[in-house]
Short mmCIF file of C-alpha atoms in Angstrom, two decimals:
data_model
loop_
_atom_site.label_atom_id
_atom_site.label_comp_id
_atom_site.label_asym_id
_atom_site.label_seq_id
_atom_site.Cartn_x
_atom_site.Cartn_y
_atom_site.Cartn_z
CA MET A 1 -0.29 -13.47 -22.33
CA ALA A 2 0.07 -9.81 -22.07
CA HIS A 3 -3.16 -7.83 -22.75
CA HIS A 4 -2.96 -6.21 -26.18
CA ARG A 5 -5.57 -3.91 -27.23
CA ARG A 6 -6.99 -3.95 -30.65
CA PRO A 7 -6.20 -0.85 -32.95
CA ALA A 8 -9.30 1.46 -32.69
CA SER A 9 -8.94 3.33 -35.52
CA THR A 10 -12.55 1.81 -36.67
CA THR A 11 -14.17 1.42 -33.51
CA ARG A 12 -13.76 4.93 -32.46
CA ALA A 13 -15.30 5.70 -35.94
CA ALA A 14 -18.02 3.84 -34.87
CA VAL A 15 -18.34 5.44 -31.53
CA ALA A 16 -18.15 8.72 -33.10
CA CYS A 17 -21.27 7.74 -35.63
CA THR A 18 -23.04 6.47 -32.60
CA ALA A 19 -22.74 9.42 -30.71
CA LEU A 20 -23.94 11.88 -33.41
CA THR A 21 -27.54 13.37 -32.12
CA THR A 22 -30.40 14.56 -34.26
CA ALA A 23 -31.60 18.01 -34.53
CA LEU A 24 -34.57 16.94 -32.53
CA THR A 25 -32.57 15.48 -29.63
CA ALA A 26 -30.57 18.79 -29.38
CA SER A 27 -33.42 20.47 -27.49
CA LEU A 28 -35.16 16.89 -26.81
CA VAL A 29 -37.77 17.79 -24.18
CA HIS A 30 -38.45 21.06 -24.77
CA ALA A 31 -38.04 20.87 -28.72
CA PRO A 32 -40.69 22.74 -30.67
CA PRO A 33 -43.16 21.01 -32.84
CA ALA A 34 -41.15 21.97 -35.86
CA ALA A 35 -38.51 19.66 -34.85
CA ALA A 36 -40.20 16.47 -35.73
CA ALA A 37 -40.67 17.66 -39.19
CA GLU A 38 -36.77 18.48 -39.19
CA ASP A 39 -36.26 14.97 -38.07
CA SER A 40 -38.14 13.44 -40.76
CA ARG A 41 -35.68 14.84 -43.31
CA ARG A 42 -32.50 13.00 -41.54
CA ALA A 43 -30.81 10.40 -43.75
CA PRO A 44 -31.77 6.89 -42.47
CA GLY A 45 -29.46 5.37 -39.85
CA VAL A 46 -27.49 8.79 -39.35
CA CYS A 47 -27.66 10.77 -35.89
CA GLU A 48 -26.96 14.70 -36.48
CA THR A 49 -24.74 16.33 -34.27
CA SER A 50 -25.32 19.48 -32.49
CA ALA A 51 -22.87 21.81 -30.73
CA GLN A 52 -25.14 21.95 -27.64
CA THR A 53 -25.49 18.35 -27.14
CA PRO A 54 -23.09 17.05 -24.48
CA PRO A 55 -21.36 13.90 -24.60
CA LYS A 56 -23.41 11.08 -23.33
CA ARG A 57 -20.41 8.90 -22.34
CA GLN A 58 -18.11 10.53 -20.52
CA MET A 59 -15.81 9.88 -17.21
CA ARG A 60 -16.44 12.23 -14.71
CA GLY A 61 -14.02 11.44 -11.58
CA GLU A 62 -12.44 12.70 -8.47
CA TRP A 63 -9.30 11.48 -6.72
CA ILE A 64 -10.01 10.69 -2.68
CA ALA A 65 -6.47 10.67 -1.29
CA GLY A 66 -5.52 8.92 2.00
CA VAL A 67 -1.74 9.64 2.35
CA HIS A 68 -1.26 12.59 4.52
CA ASN A 69 -4.82 12.36 5.48
CA ILE A 70 -5.89 14.92 2.41
CA ASP A 71 -9.24 13.33 1.64
CA TRP A 72 -10.47 10.38 3.29
CA PRO A 73 -9.96 9.74 6.30
CA SER A 74 -9.45 13.53 6.81
CA ARG A 75 -7.77 12.70 10.23
CA GLN A 76 -6.44 10.06 12.32
CA GLY A 77 -8.20 8.96 15.48
CA MET A 78 -11.89 8.94 13.87
CA THR A 79 -14.26 6.19 14.89
CA ALA A 80 -15.24 3.63 12.29
CA GLN A 81 -18.48 5.27 11.92
CA GLU A 82 -16.98 8.84 11.77
CA GLN A 83 -14.85 7.34 8.90
CA ARG A 84 -18.02 5.93 7.21
CA ASP A 85 -20.26 9.11 7.76
CA GLU A 86 -17.21 11.01 6.14
CA LEU A 87 -16.83 8.84 3.10
CA THR A 88 -20.61 8.63 2.10
CA GLY A 89 -20.54 12.60 2.55
CA LEU A 90 -17.87 12.63 -0.26
CA TYR A 91 -19.89 10.12 -2.30
CA ASP A 92 -23.18 12.25 -1.80
CA GLN A 93 -21.12 15.29 -3.13
CA ALA A 94 -19.68 13.50 -5.95
CA ARG A 95 -23.20 12.52 -7.20
CA ALA A 96 -24.48 16.05 -6.70
CA HIS A 97 -21.65 17.18 -8.71
CA GLY A 98 -22.59 14.87 -11.51
CA LEU A 99 -19.61 12.62 -10.90
CA ASN A 100 -19.90 9.00 -12.03
CA ALA A 101 -16.63 7.57 -10.74
CA VAL A 102 -14.26 7.77 -7.44
CA PHE A 103 -10.72 6.99 -7.56
CA VAL A 104 -10.06 5.96 -4.07
CA GLN A 105 -6.40 5.56 -2.43
CA ILE A 106 -6.45 2.17 -0.94
CA ARG A 107 -2.73 1.53 -0.78
CA PRO A 108 -0.74 4.76 0.11
CA THR A 109 2.49 3.61 1.65
CA ALA A 110 2.92 0.07 1.07
CA ASP A 111 -0.16 -0.71 3.45
CA ALA A 112 -3.58 -1.38 3.19
CA PHE A 113 -7.09 -0.05 3.46
CA TRP A 114 -8.35 -3.72 3.68
CA PRO A 115 -7.43 -6.89 5.94
CA SER A 116 -4.63 -7.47 3.54
CA PRO A 117 -2.55 -11.16 4.00
CA HIS A 118 0.50 -9.14 2.38
CA GLU A 119 0.78 -5.92 4.22
CA PRO A 120 -0.17 -4.00 7.32
CA TRP A 121 -3.23 -1.71 7.86
CA SER A 122 -2.56 1.58 6.70
CA ARG A 123 -1.32 4.14 9.13
CA TRP A 124 -3.73 6.80 7.69
CA LEU A 125 -6.73 4.99 9.01
CA THR A 126 -5.62 4.99 12.57
CA GLY A 127 -2.50 6.51 13.08
CA GLU A 128 -0.62 3.30 13.87
CA GLN A 129 0.29 1.26 10.91
CA GLY A 130 -1.17 -2.25 11.43
CA GLY A 131 -3.74 -0.63 13.79
CA ASP A 132 -7.17 -2.47 13.19
CA PRO A 133 -9.81 0.32 12.11
CA GLY A 134 -12.67 -2.08 13.50
CA TYR A 135 -14.13 -2.47 10.08
CA ASP A 136 -13.16 -3.08 6.35
CA PRO A 137 -12.96 0.39 4.68
CA LEU A 138 -12.72 -1.04 1.28
CA GLU A 139 -15.59 -3.39 1.47
CA PHE A 140 -17.69 -0.13 2.83
CA ALA A 141 -16.20 1.88 0.34
CA VAL A 142 -17.01 0.10 -2.93
CA GLU A 143 -20.56 -1.07 -1.45
CA GLN A 144 -21.33 2.62 -0.89
CA ALA A 145 -19.90 3.62 -4.29
CA HIS A 146 -21.83 1.32 -6.18
CA ALA A 147 -25.16 2.12 -4.10
CA ARG A 148 -24.80 5.40 -5.57
CA ASN A 149 -23.73 3.99 -9.13
CA LEU A 150 -20.18 5.44 -8.50
CA GLU A 151 -17.58 3.44 -10.27
CA PHE A 152 -15.00 2.45 -7.93
CA HIS A 153 -11.48 2.65 -9.02
CA GLY A 154 -8.86 1.17 -6.34
CA TRP A 155 -5.78 3.75 -6.57
CA PHE A 156 -2.48 1.88 -5.37
CA ASN A 157 1.05 3.53 -5.13
CA PRO A 158 3.22 0.77 -5.92
CA TYR A 159 6.63 1.50 -4.51
CA ARG A 160 6.57 3.94 -1.74
CA VAL A 161 6.94 2.20 1.49
CA ALA A 162 7.22 5.41 4.00
CA LEU A 163 7.49 9.10 4.17
CA HIS A 164 10.17 8.85 6.56
CA ASP A 165 13.55 6.89 6.31
CA ASP A 166 13.60 4.51 9.41
CA PRO A 167 12.41 1.16 8.69
CA GLY A 168 12.41 0.52 12.74
CA ARG A 169 8.97 2.82 12.62
CA LEU A 170 7.33 0.40 10.23
CA ALA A 171 5.25 -2.30 11.70
CA ALA A 172 6.82 -5.04 12.99
CA ASP A 173 5.91 -7.56 10.35
CA HIS A 174 6.09 -5.13 7.35
CA PRO A 175 7.45 -6.61 4.27
CA ALA A 176 9.92 -4.05 4.04
CA ARG A 177 11.68 -5.01 7.29
CA ARG A 178 11.27 -8.62 6.57
CA ASN A 179 13.36 -8.07 3.01
CA PRO A 180 15.89 -5.04 3.67
CA ASP A 181 17.40 -5.91 0.41
CA TRP A 182 14.15 -4.84 -1.56
CA VAL A 183 14.04 -1.17 0.10
CA PHE A 184 16.15 1.78 -0.71
CA GLU A 185 16.29 5.28 1.20
CA TYR A 186 15.95 8.38 -0.85
CA GLY A 187 15.24 12.09 -0.14
CA GLY A 188 14.32 10.98 3.45
CA ARG A 189 11.79 8.36 2.47
CA LEU A 190 11.80 4.67 2.02
CA TYR A 191 10.94 2.89 -1.52
CA TYR A 192 10.75 -0.56 -2.94
CA ASP A 193 13.43 -0.89 -5.15
CA PRO A 194 12.03 -1.22 -8.72
CA GLY A 195 14.98 -3.04 -10.14
CA VAL A 196 14.73 -5.82 -7.87
CA PRO A 197 12.32 -8.64 -9.53
CA GLU A 198 11.18 -10.14 -6.23
CA ALA A 199 9.93 -6.68 -5.05
CA ARG A 200 7.99 -5.98 -8.47
CA ALA A 201 6.65 -9.63 -8.35
CA PHE A 202 5.42 -9.10 -4.44
CA VAL A 203 3.82 -5.41 -5.10
CA ILE A 204 1.78 -6.99 -7.92
CA GLU A 205 0.35 -9.60 -5.73
CA ALA A 206 -0.18 -7.37 -2.75
CA MET A 207 -2.41 -5.24 -5.25
CA MET A 208 -3.85 -8.11 -6.85
CA HIS A 209 -5.18 -9.32 -3.38
CA ALA A 210 -7.79 -6.50 -3.65
CA VAL A 211 -8.53 -7.21 -7.34
CA ASP A 212 -9.35 -10.81 -6.77
CA ASN A 213 -11.43 -10.13 -3.40
CA TYR A 214 -13.45 -7.02 -3.92
CA ASP A 215 -15.81 -5.82 -6.57
CA LEU A 216 -13.68 -2.91 -8.08
CA ASP A 217 -14.32 -1.42 -11.21
CA GLY A 218 -10.93 -0.25 -11.97
CA VAL A 219 -7.32 -0.34 -10.96
CA HIS A 220 -5.44 3.04 -10.82
CA PHE A 221 -1.68 4.01 -10.80
CA ASP A 222 -0.35 7.45 -9.94
CA ASP A 223 2.62 8.95 -11.41
CA TYR A 224 5.07 7.48 -8.53
CA PHE A 225 7.28 4.92 -9.85
CA TYR A 226 11.05 5.90 -9.27
CA PRO A 227 11.02 8.71 -6.78
CA TYR A 228 10.87 12.30 -8.27
CA PRO A 229 14.60 13.43 -8.18
CA VAL A 230 16.28 15.46 -5.15
CA SER A 231 18.69 17.85 -6.77
CA GLY A 232 22.38 16.50 -6.79
CA VAL A 233 21.22 12.90 -4.87
CA PRO A 234 21.58 10.03 -7.34
CA VAL A 235 18.96 7.27 -6.84
CA PRO A 236 21.10 4.57 -4.91
CA ASP A 237 20.61 1.53 -7.19
CA GLN A 238 23.97 1.07 -8.44
CA ASP A 239 24.10 -2.08 -6.85
CA THR A 240 20.93 -3.44 -7.94
CA PHE A 241 21.69 -2.50 -11.36
CA ALA A 242 25.23 -4.45 -11.24
CA GLU A 243 23.09 -7.41 -10.36
CA HIS A 244 20.20 -7.18 -12.52
CA GLY A 245 20.99 -4.94 -15.36
CA GLY A 246 22.47 -7.37 -17.69
CA GLY A 247 21.99 -6.72 -21.20
CA PHE A 248 21.49 -2.79 -20.32
CA GLU A 249 24.36 -0.29 -20.91
CA ASP A 250 22.65 2.68 -19.73
CA ILE A 251 21.02 2.54 -16.24
CA ALA A 252 18.41 5.26 -17.35
CA ASP A 253 17.06 2.47 -19.93
CA TRP A 254 17.35 -0.12 -17.51
CA ARG A 255 15.26 1.97 -14.94
CA ARG A 256 12.66 2.50 -17.76
CA ARG A 257 12.09 -1.14 -18.51
CA ASN A 258 11.83 -2.02 -14.96
CA VAL A 259 8.69 0.51 -14.75
CA ASP A 260 7.50 -1.25 -18.11
CA LEU A 261 7.73 -4.41 -16.67
CA LEU A 262 5.46 -3.59 -13.59
CA VAL A 263 2.91 -1.90 -15.61
CA GLU A 264 2.82 -4.44 -18.26
CA GLY A 265 2.74 -7.30 -15.14
CA MET A 266 -0.27 -5.62 -13.67
CA SER A 267 -1.96 -5.09 -16.89
CA ARG A 268 -1.70 -8.55 -17.40
CA ALA A 269 -2.62 -9.81 -13.80
CA VAL A 270 -5.96 -7.64 -13.64
CA HIS A 271 -7.30 -8.44 -16.95
CA GLU A 272 -6.77 -12.23 -16.81
CA ALA A 273 -8.14 -12.37 -13.28
CA LYS A 274 -11.33 -10.16 -13.98
CA PRO A 275 -11.62 -8.83 -17.58
CA HIS A 276 -14.22 -6.13 -16.79
CA VAL A 277 -11.62 -4.34 -14.52
CA ARG A 278 -9.85 -1.56 -16.06
CA PHE A 279 -6.27 -0.91 -15.55
CA GLY A 280 -5.18 2.80 -16.18
CA VAL A 281 -2.25 5.00 -14.85
CA SER A 282 -2.20 8.77 -13.87
CA PRO A 283 1.28 9.89 -15.37
CA PHE A 284 2.65 13.17 -15.02
CA GLY A 285 1.38 15.52 -17.54
CA ILE A 286 4.68 15.94 -19.67
CA TRP A 287 6.31 12.63 -21.30
CA ARG A 288 9.27 14.52 -22.88
CA ASN A 289 9.84 18.33 -24.42
CA SER A 290 9.78 18.54 -28.26
CA GLY A 291 13.26 19.98 -27.51
CA SER A 292 14.55 16.64 -26.23
CA ASP A 293 12.63 14.62 -28.32
CA PRO A 294 10.89 15.39 -31.73
CA GLU A 295 8.08 13.16 -30.90
CA GLY A 296 7.43 15.11 -27.26
CA SER A 297 5.15 18.21 -26.55
CA ALA A 298 5.86 21.58 -27.56
CA THR A 299 6.55 22.52 -23.50
CA ARG A 300 9.70 23.22 -21.25
CA GLY A 301 8.76 21.34 -18.33
CA PHE A 302 9.91 18.39 -16.19
CA GLU A 303 10.21 15.37 -18.42
CA SER A 304 8.92 12.02 -16.74
CA TYR A 305 10.70 9.94 -19.21
CA ASP A 306 13.90 11.08 -18.32
CA ARG A 307 13.72 12.15 -14.66
CA ILE A 308 11.24 9.71 -12.99
CA TYR A 309 11.54 6.75 -15.94
CA ALA A 310 8.18 6.61 -16.87
CA ASP A 311 7.59 5.81 -20.36
CA SER A 312 3.74 6.60 -20.12
CA ARG A 313 3.77 7.11 -24.06
CA ARG A 314 4.89 3.57 -24.65
CA TRP A 315 2.43 2.15 -22.09
CA VAL A 316 -0.39 3.46 -24.17
CA ARG A 317 1.28 2.42 -27.52
CA GLN A 318 1.94 -0.98 -26.27
CA GLY A 319 -1.49 -1.55 -25.29
CA TRP A 320 -1.20 -1.96 -21.65
CA LEU A 321 -3.80 0.61 -20.69
CA ASP A 322 -7.36 0.71 -20.74
CA TYR A 323 -6.93 4.22 -19.81
CA VAL A 324 -4.24 6.90 -19.59
CA ASN A 325 -5.28 9.82 -17.00
CA PRO A 326 -2.20 12.64 -17.47
CA GLN A 327 -1.99 15.20 -14.66
CA VAL A 328 -2.49 18.27 -16.87
CA TYR A 329 -2.21 20.69 -13.83
CA TRP A 330 -1.38 23.62 -15.90
CA GLU A 331 -3.58 26.50 -17.02
CA ILE A 332 -4.65 27.43 -20.59
CA GLY A 333 -1.81 29.39 -22.10
CA LEU A 334 0.94 28.89 -19.61
CA ASP A 335 4.28 29.23 -21.79
CA VAL A 336 6.51 26.39 -20.33
CA ALA A 337 3.51 24.03 -20.22
CA ASP A 338 0.13 25.01 -22.02
CA TYR A 339 -3.00 22.97 -20.89
CA ALA A 340 -3.84 23.31 -24.61
CA GLU A 341 -0.98 22.03 -26.05
CA LEU A 342 -0.88 19.04 -23.75
CA VAL A 343 -4.32 17.97 -24.33
CA GLY A 344 -3.80 18.13 -28.03
CA TRP A 345 -0.60 16.19 -27.44
CA TRP A 346 -2.00 13.23 -25.21
CA GLU A 347 -4.89 12.88 -27.66
CA ARG A 348 -2.62 12.47 -30.70
CA VAL A 349 -0.83 9.81 -28.35
CA THR A 350 -4.25 7.78 -27.84
CA ALA A 351 -5.34 7.97 -31.07
CA GLY A 352 -6.10 4.52 -32.89
CA THR A 353 -4.53 2.87 -29.66
CA GLY A 354 -8.28 2.05 -28.19
CA THR A 355 -6.89 3.35 -24.94
CA HIS A 356 -9.33 6.11 -23.42
CA LEU A 357 -8.24 9.48 -22.64
CA TYR A 358 -9.14 11.23 -19.24
CA ILE A 359 -7.46 14.66 -18.17
CA GLY A 360 -6.36 15.03 -14.65
CA GLN A 361 -7.62 18.29 -13.37
CA ALA A 362 -5.79 20.34 -10.61
CA ALA A 363 -8.74 21.49 -8.62
CA TYR A 364 -6.21 22.01 -5.87
CA LYS A 365 -5.05 25.10 -7.49
CA VAL A 366 -8.02 27.01 -7.80
CA GLY A 367 -7.64 30.40 -5.96
CA ASN A 368 -3.97 30.62 -6.70
CA GLU A 369 -2.45 33.74 -8.41
CA GLY A 370 -2.87 34.40 -12.00
CA ALA A 371 -5.34 32.12 -13.96
CA TRP A 372 -6.34 30.00 -11.10
CA SER A 373 -7.70 33.11 -9.49
CA ASP A 374 -10.56 33.12 -12.17
CA PRO A 375 -13.11 30.24 -10.95
CA GLY A 376 -14.24 29.53 -14.43
CA GLU A 377 -10.57 28.38 -15.71
CA LEU A 378 -11.78 24.83 -14.86
CA SER A 379 -15.04 24.75 -17.06
CA ALA A 380 -12.68 26.49 -19.63
CA HIS A 381 -10.66 23.53 -19.31
CA LEU A 382 -13.66 21.31 -20.35
CA ASP A 383 -14.63 23.73 -22.90
CA LEU A 384 -11.53 23.13 -24.77
CA ASN A 385 -11.68 19.34 -24.26
CA ARG A 386 -15.15 19.46 -26.25
CA ASP A 387 -13.15 20.24 -29.19
CA HIS A 388 -10.80 17.28 -28.93
CA PRO A 389 -13.09 14.32 -29.70
CA GLY A 390 -10.32 11.81 -28.47
CA VAL A 391 -10.65 13.27 -24.71
CA ASP A 392 -13.22 10.58 -23.03
CA GLY A 393 -13.49 12.75 -19.72
CA ASP A 394 -11.99 14.35 -16.55
CA VAL A 395 -10.66 13.39 -12.95
CA PHE A 396 -10.58 16.28 -10.41
CA PHE A 397 -8.04 16.25 -7.63
CA SER A 398 -9.01 16.07 -5.17
CA ALA A 399 -12.43 15.80 -3.29
CA THR A 400 -11.68 18.15 -0.59
CA SER A 401 -10.97 20.62 -3.03
CA LEU A 402 -14.19 20.14 -4.80
CA ARG A 403 -15.92 21.32 -1.67
CA THR A 404 -13.54 24.22 -0.45
CA ASN A 405 -11.21 26.43 -2.62
CA ALA A 406 -12.98 25.04 -5.96
CA ALA A 407 -16.62 24.80 -4.76
CA GLU A 408 -17.51 27.89 -6.73
CA ALA A 409 -15.45 26.64 -9.59
CA MET A 410 -17.27 23.36 -9.38
CA GLU A 411 -20.91 24.88 -9.58
CA ILE A 412 -19.54 26.46 -12.87
CA VAL A 413 -18.58 23.35 -14.16
CA VAL A 414 -21.88 21.59 -13.11
CA GLU A 415 -23.97 24.28 -14.67
CA GLU A 416 -22.06 24.55 -17.86
CA HIS A 417 -20.94 20.57 -18.29
CA TYR A 418 -22.29 18.35 -15.80
CA GLY A 419 -26.02 19.19 -15.56
CA HIS A 420 -27.27 15.87 -16.82
CA PRO A 421 -25.98 12.37 -15.94
CA ALA A 422 -23.45 10.70 -18.21
CA LEU A 423 -22.64 7.09 -19.15
CA MET A 424 -19.22 5.66 -18.92
CA PRO A 425 -17.23 5.39 -22.06
CA LEU A 426 -17.47 2.22 -23.75
CA ASP A 427 -14.49 -0.08 -24.62
CA GLU A 428 -15.41 -1.11 -28.10
CA ASP A 429 -12.14 -3.60 -28.21
CA LEU A 430 -13.62 -5.81 -26.00
CA GLY A 431 -16.55 -6.68 -28.50
CA GLY A 432 -19.64 -8.98 -26.95
CA ALA A 433 -23.19 -8.27 -26.62
CA ALA A 434 -25.33 -5.90 -24.65
CA PRO A 435 -27.76 -7.03 -22.31
CA ALA A 436 -31.34 -8.11 -23.10
CA PRO A 437 -33.96 -4.91 -23.14
CA PRO A 438 -34.89 -4.84 -19.50
CA VAL A 439 -37.95 -4.92 -17.82
CA ALA A 440 -39.77 -1.90 -16.26
CA GLU A 441 -43.50 -1.92 -15.13
CA GLY A 442 -45.70 -0.99 -12.20
CA ALA A 443 -44.10 2.81 -12.05
CA ALA A 444 -45.77 4.76 -9.29
CA ARG A 445 -45.88 8.26 -7.86
CA ALA A 446 -44.90 9.16 -4.50
CA ASP A 447 -43.45 12.37 -2.28
CA GLY A 448 -42.69 14.28 -5.90
CA ASN A 449 -41.03 11.35 -7.54
CA VAL A 450 -41.62 8.58 -9.94
CA LEU A 451 -40.61 4.85 -8.55
CA ILE A 452 -39.84 2.32 -11.31
CA PRO A 453 -39.10 -1.10 -10.68
CA VAL A 454 -36.63 -2.50 -13.13
CA GLY A 455 -35.36 -5.93 -13.90
CA PRO A 456 -33.54 -8.19 -16.61
CA GLY A 457 -35.16 -8.95 -19.95
CA LYS A 458 -37.00 -11.87 -20.31
CA ASP A 459 -35.22 -12.91 -23.22
CA ALA A 460 -31.65 -12.93 -21.68
CA SER A 461 -30.72 -16.20 -22.20
CA GLY A 462 -26.74 -16.26 -23.11
CA LEU A 463 -26.76 -12.28 -22.84
CA PRO A 464 -24.66 -10.34 -20.29
CA ALA A 465 -26.55 -9.60 -16.87
CA PRO A 466 -27.20 -6.15 -16.21
CA ALA A 467 -24.75 -4.14 -14.09
CA SER A 468 -26.43 -0.76 -14.17
CA TYR A 469 -29.75 0.76 -15.82
CA ALA A 470 -30.31 4.11 -17.26
CA VAL A 471 -33.76 5.88 -17.40
CA TYR A 472 -34.71 8.28 -20.35
CA ALA A 473 -37.70 10.65 -20.07
CA PHE A 474 -39.59 11.79 -23.19
CA GLU A 475 -42.72 14.26 -23.59
CA GLY A 476 -45.41 13.69 -26.36
CA ASP A 477 -45.07 10.99 -28.76
CA LEU A 478 -41.30 10.26 -29.16
CA ASP A 479 -40.17 6.84 -29.27
CA PRO A 480 -36.50 5.78 -29.02
CA ARG A 481 -37.45 2.20 -30.16
CA GLU A 482 -38.57 3.76 -33.45
CA ASP A 483 -35.98 6.46 -33.57
CA PRO A 484 -32.63 5.02 -31.90
CA CYS A 485 -30.96 8.30 -32.15
CA LEU A 486 -33.31 9.88 -29.40
CA LEU A 487 -30.91 7.94 -26.87
CA GLU A 488 -27.96 9.82 -28.00
CA ASP A 489 -28.82 13.02 -26.31
CA PRO A 490 -27.68 12.65 -22.41
CA ARG A 491 -30.19 15.44 -21.69
CA SER A 492 -32.87 12.86 -21.99
CA ILE A 493 -31.35 10.69 -18.97
CA ALA A 494 -33.48 11.18 -16.00
CA ALA A 495 -31.16 8.90 -13.79
CA THR A 496 -28.65 5.96 -13.63
CA VAL A 497 -28.66 3.47 -11.09
CA ARG A 498 -26.49 0.32 -10.12
CA ALA A 499 -28.28 -3.20 -10.33
CA ASP A 500 -28.14 -5.50 -7.20
CA ALA A 501 -26.58 -9.00 -7.47
CA TYR A 502 -30.00 -10.09 -9.22
CA GLY A 503 -29.78 -7.67 -11.63
CA ARG A 504 -32.75 -5.69 -10.12
CA ALA A 505 -33.10 -2.04 -9.22
CA ALA A 506 -35.70 0.55 -8.00
CA VAL A 507 -35.18 3.64 -9.86
CA THR A 508 -36.12 6.91 -8.37
CA VAL A 509 -36.78 9.84 -10.78
CA PRO A 510 -37.94 13.44 -9.95
CA ASP A 511 -41.58 13.95 -11.19
CA SER A 512 -41.44 16.35 -13.91
CA GLY A 513 -45.25 16.02 -15.05
CA GLU A 514 -46.76 13.66 -17.86
CA ARG A 515 -43.80 12.05 -19.42
CA THR A 516 -42.98 8.65 -20.75
CA TYR A 517 -40.00 6.55 -19.51
CA TYR A 518 -37.81 3.83 -21.33
CA VAL A 519 -34.96 1.93 -19.58
CA THR A 520 -31.96 0.52 -20.98
CA ALA A 521 -29.54 -2.07 -19.09
CA LEU A 522 -25.67 -1.65 -19.18
CA ASP A 523 -23.34 -4.64 -18.51
CA ARG A 524 -19.84 -4.24 -16.56
CA PHE A 525 -18.42 -3.44 -20.06
CA HIS A 526 -21.06 -0.43 -20.35
CA ARG A 527 -22.68 -1.95 -23.22
CA GLU A 528 -26.01 -0.56 -23.42
CA SER A 529 -29.53 -2.57 -24.53
CA ALA A 530 -32.20 -1.56 -26.70
CA PRO A 531 -34.63 0.33 -24.56
CA SER A 532 -37.79 -1.03 -22.62
CA ALA A 533 -41.44 -0.87 -23.51
CA PRO A 534 -42.55 2.52 -22.51
CA VAL A 535 -43.50 3.25 -18.80
CA ARG A 536 -45.96 5.64 -17.99
CA PRO A 537 -46.79 6.17 -14.34
CA PRO A 538 -50.41 7.02 -13.30
CA ARG A 539 -51.51 10.35 -14.08
CA ALA A 540 -50.94 13.12 -11.40
CA GLU A 541 -53.97 14.23 -9.46
CA SER A 542 -54.77 17.81 -10.42
#
């Protein structure tokens, strides 16, 4: 059955209520003594908010592109060890930037970054399609992301076969060569035809092999379904329409339905296989302009609904997506496509659906003329997002830009927005129970750090196993077991860490003096437990 999400009008309200923070926690660690008296006047069960309190739960991601060797691997001919070193360097950079997720392209051109029984090794790994890289890049990529408590979203391009138009250049056993009736050439490139049912079923099967066999946290599509149009050149699918378009008078409606079937089918397959894996799409930032459709945005740009047959608004409204990540790659105030207008439009689209909204950020544009010459443009986007409670985070394109042209811009983002860790947005629709409060004991000091061993709670029967942990640090007598609102300010989070297969972890946090630590456990759906008993390392030697 299709994965239909429960309307979230009540659950979003519950999340907003939980996220409210007290006046005390607005300045948490450095609060003056008077804050305690102010807190005592708070109404029971209500956590007051503050304009200075950052979101506790927020997607903070980056795309790591493989096609054209944009990010990883950054060039062909690298050794396996060079590839591994490069990827871990990108991951370390992501952590330093305060990010908590990576969207890694693992199927760029109908080929694979893992040993797939369906498709050849990707040419972007070795320079030769079908060339064995000497290790399993996907296994390594997932393992190393989780070692840094970065969520790993596998990024797939469904239909793109090649960036050239010669089937003879594909690997000898490539499915596109074995099934030429699945393929059309357009604009000098090869694509699987979305209107061929067998091709659609095959690409879902090929992608699901990665879902079934690797510990992915998410499955991610970009904006490529039908190809972007070439002026004056029609898509060559008239014969496919004649064969498979029964019931449709308009070929454009039929094409949109073909894309709908892929999105719905992939959503169903992912959620039936692994309910904790989230499925999302990063569509072009404009669905339709209001000049074409009163439901569209007040923009005048390229319309993905009409030009590439992507009815992204429908996917959200039908409940097929866990998140939508529109590529809002324009600056604030741009006349034809204003960032501010589009963020508000997408917020209205997702309202009440339970689908999380992440905004795609154009880090690659930083340094361009105009608004993008200001390194503060990206941070201004995040400032604006704070005024839209329906925005659940951001994803930056792409990793290389964040350490080259957008390096200064990202420093500003970190300083103004990402100075403290953030937990992943919670999907209230999935229900269930949080893990038991974890056991944290035996804290020690070493080399300027506090080391805290953590494990599953002792009374965990029937509850989810911990997938990760969050460590909170407090000064004085603040106790989140007595005042749960203390946990709602992320500025008290000292660290997050992924649990091992047995639900254990060794947490390392910077030693910041005589503080008391509390640890919470989170499951794969990001439900958070009550805090552990207090953890106090031995007093530092004077």
